[in-house]
Amino acid sequence: MDNTPALNHQTAQLPYIIEPTSGEMSLKQWMMGCNINLESLLLQHKAILFRGFTDCDNFDSDASLFLRNTLNYNYRSTPRKDLGKKVYTATEYPNKLTIAQHCEEAYQLDRPMKLVYRCVQPALQDGQPPLTDMLTVTQQIDSEVRA
């Protein structure tokens, strides 16, 4: 079975999109037959979006395909639900509120180097979280401020 992804070549934008090329397939099935180096792809593009895969009910299992170690969500700064197995909901704010651009968990001593998200219910309008290459943002800050 060829699990070569359909690739999104918009490399200037986040995220890099991977979709199954043949029929219905779970992310785990795709990963087991994957012939690309996801670590290299992640380093190059900063974010990967897996779209169109089936069997999304095994999020903790799918997340473990990418993460060797997971962290607890300590020092909670926003309202979230603990779904078990170190899986949490996104910030639970009313739809009318906006969440400003931020670095997830930046205040933690042991912060995650990778984040895995799952969209359970896509927004009817807007709703896509903004992804930002923070290295690029940092480089745009005056060097005297960064020092």
C-alpha positions as a Python dict, from the first residue, in 0.01 Angstrom:
ca = {
    (1, 'M'): (0, 0, 0),
    (2, 'D'): (139, 339, -100),
    (3, 'N'): (105, 581, 191),
    (4, 'T'): (291, 861, 21),
    (5, 'P'): (100, 1172, 125),
    (6, 'A'): (-69, 1421, -99),
    (7, 'L'): (155, 1716, -26),
    (8, 'N'): (73, 2081, 16),
    (9, 'H'): (358, 2275, -144),
    (10, 'Q'): (274, 2609, 18),
    (11, 'T'): (592, 2596, 222),
    (12, 'A'): (573, 2964, 320),
    (13, 'Q'): (253, 2901, 515),
    (14, 'L'): (182, 2692, 819),
    (15, 'P'): (82, 2415, 842),
    (16, 'Y'): (217, 2156, 598),
    (17, 'I'): (-83, 1942, 501),
    (18, 'I'): (-79, 1563, 470),
    (19, 'E'): (-386, 1374, 348),
    (20, 'P'): (-430, 1004, 270),
    (21, 'T'): (-406, 934, -102),
    (22, 'S'): (-624, 626, -113),
    (23, 'G'): (-960, 561, 50),
    (24, 'E'): (-1033, 561, 419),
    (25, 'M'): (-730, 520, 640),
    (26, 'S'): (-656, 579, 1006),
    (27, 'L'): (-362, 793, 1100),
    (28, 'K'): (-203, 492, 1270),
    (29, 'Q'): (-232, 286, 949),
    (30, 'W'): (-76, 567, 751),
    (31, 'M'): (207, 612, 1001),
    (32, 'M'): (290, 240, 996),
    (33, 'G'): (340, 250, 618),
    (34, 'C'): (477, 603, 597),
    (35, 'N'): (790, 636, 385),
    (36, 'I'): (881, 995, 479),
    (37, 'N'): (1074, 1131, 775),
    (38, 'L'): (816, 1326, 975),
    (39, 'E'): (1077, 1468, 1213),
    (40, 'S'): (1262, 1629, 920),
    (41, 'L'): (936, 1750, 771),
    (42, 'L'): (836, 1903, 1104),
    (43, 'L'): (1172, 2077, 1143),
    (44, 'Q'): (1147, 2219, 793),
    (45, 'H'): (781, 2334, 803),
    (46, 'K'): (726, 2390, 1179),
    (47, 'A'): (372, 2242, 1174),
    (48, 'I'): (198, 1947, 1009),
    (49, 'L'): (-177, 1911, 960),
    (50, 'F'): (-308, 1558, 910),
    (51, 'R'): (-645, 1592, 738),
    (52, 'G'): (-899, 1336, 622),
    (53, 'F'): (-794, 1040, 836),
    (54, 'T'): (-1052, 810, 994),
    (55, 'D'): (-1080, 672, 1346),
    (56, 'C'): (-1017, 996, 1531),
    (57, 'D'): (-1147, 849, 1856),
    (58, 'N'): (-801, 722, 1953),
    (59, 'F'): (-640, 1063, 1998),
    (60, 'D'): (-412, 964, 2288),
    (61, 'S'): (-292, 663, 2089),
    (62, 'D'): (-237, 870, 1775),
    (63, 'A'): (-56, 1142, 1974),
    (64, 'S'): (182, 880, 2113),
    (65, 'L'): (296, 813, 1755),
    (66, 'F'): (458, 1158, 1760),
    (67, 'L'): (550, 1209, 2126),
    (68, 'R'): (793, 999, 2322),
    (69, 'N'): (712, 1169, 2651),
    (70, 'T'): (407, 1368, 2749),
    (71, 'L'): (382, 1634, 3018),
    (72, 'N'): (115, 1715, 3271),
    (73, 'Y'): (-68, 2045, 3232),
    (74, 'N'): (50, 2215, 3553),
    (75, 'Y'): (-4, 2575, 3663),
    (76, 'R'): (-318, 2600, 3454),
    (77, 'S'): (-371, 2951, 3327),
    (78, 'T'): (-692, 2896, 3129),
    (79, 'P'): (-1004, 2682, 3175),
    (80, 'R'): (-961, 2338, 3017),
    (81, 'K'): (-1097, 1990, 3083),
    (82, 'D'): (-869, 1698, 3165),
    (83, 'L'): (-976, 1413, 2933),
    (84, 'G'): (-729, 1166, 3088),
    (85, 'K'): (-399, 1023, 2966),
    (86, 'K'): (-249, 1376, 2960),
    (87, 'V'): (-502, 1493, 2700),
    (88, 'Y'): (-675, 1826, 2760),
    (89, 'T'): (-934, 2033, 2581),
    (90, 'A'): (-834, 2363, 2425),
    (91, 'T'): (-903, 2677, 2625),
    (92, 'E'): (-1275, 2686, 2688),
    (93, 'Y'): (-1377, 3046, 2628),
    (94, 'P'): (-1705, 3171, 2487),
    (95, 'N'): (-1705, 3197, 2105),
    (96, 'K'): (-1723, 3576, 2118),
    (97, 'L'): (-1382, 3601, 2290),
    (98, 'T'): (-1049, 3603, 2109),
    (99, 'I'): (-735, 3431, 2232),
    (100, 'A'): (-426, 3641, 2156),
    (101, 'Q'): (-124, 3493, 1981),
    (102, 'H'): (99, 3323, 2236),
    (103, 'C'): (360, 3052, 2288),
    (104, 'E'): (183, 2754, 2438),
    (105, 'E'): (306, 2669, 2789),
    (106, 'A'): (593, 2924, 2764),
    (107, 'Y'): (568, 2994, 3137),
    (108, 'Q'): (653, 2633, 3230),
    (109, 'L'): (1001, 2529, 3341),
    (110, 'D'): (956, 2203, 3146),
    (111, 'R'): (760, 2312, 2842),
    (112, 'P'): (665, 2088, 2552),
    (113, 'M'): (876, 2089, 2240),
    (114, 'K'): (588, 1948, 2032),
    (115, 'L'): (214, 1998, 2056),
    (116, 'V'): (-54, 1774, 1907),
    (117, 'Y'): (-405, 1908, 1851),
    (118, 'R'): (-724, 1746, 1733),
    (119, 'C'): (-1030, 1927, 1601),
    (120, 'V'): (-1346, 1753, 1722),
    (121, 'Q'): (-1596, 2004, 1585),
    (122, 'P'): (-1479, 2239, 1309),
    (123, 'A'): (-1605, 2596, 1337),
    (124, 'L'): (-1878, 2698, 1097),
    (125, 'Q'): (-1695, 3026, 1037),
    (126, 'D'): (-1332, 3120, 1104),
    (127, 'G'): (-1210, 2925, 1407),
    (128, 'Q'): (-872, 2810, 1276),
    (129, 'P'): (-605, 2879, 1537),
    (130, 'P'): (-327, 3100, 1403),
    (131, 'L'): (9, 2929, 1374),
    (132, 'T'): (317, 3147, 1388),
    (133, 'D'): (684, 3071, 1338),
    (134, 'M'): (809, 3235, 1657),
    (135, 'L'): (1173, 3223, 1541),
    (136, 'T'): (1075, 3455, 1257),
    (137, 'V'): (886, 3682, 1497),
    (138, 'T'): (1182, 3694, 1736),
    (139, 'Q'): (1420, 3785, 1452),
    (140, 'Q'): (1197, 4085, 1369),
    (141, 'I'): (1236, 4228, 1721),
    (142, 'D'): (1507, 4493, 1751),
    (143, 'S'): (1835, 4328, 1859),
    (144, 'E'): (1870, 4566, 2157),
    (145, 'V'): (1530, 4451, 2286),
    (146, 'R'): (1622, 4082, 2238),
    (147, 'A'): (1955, 4119, 2426),
}
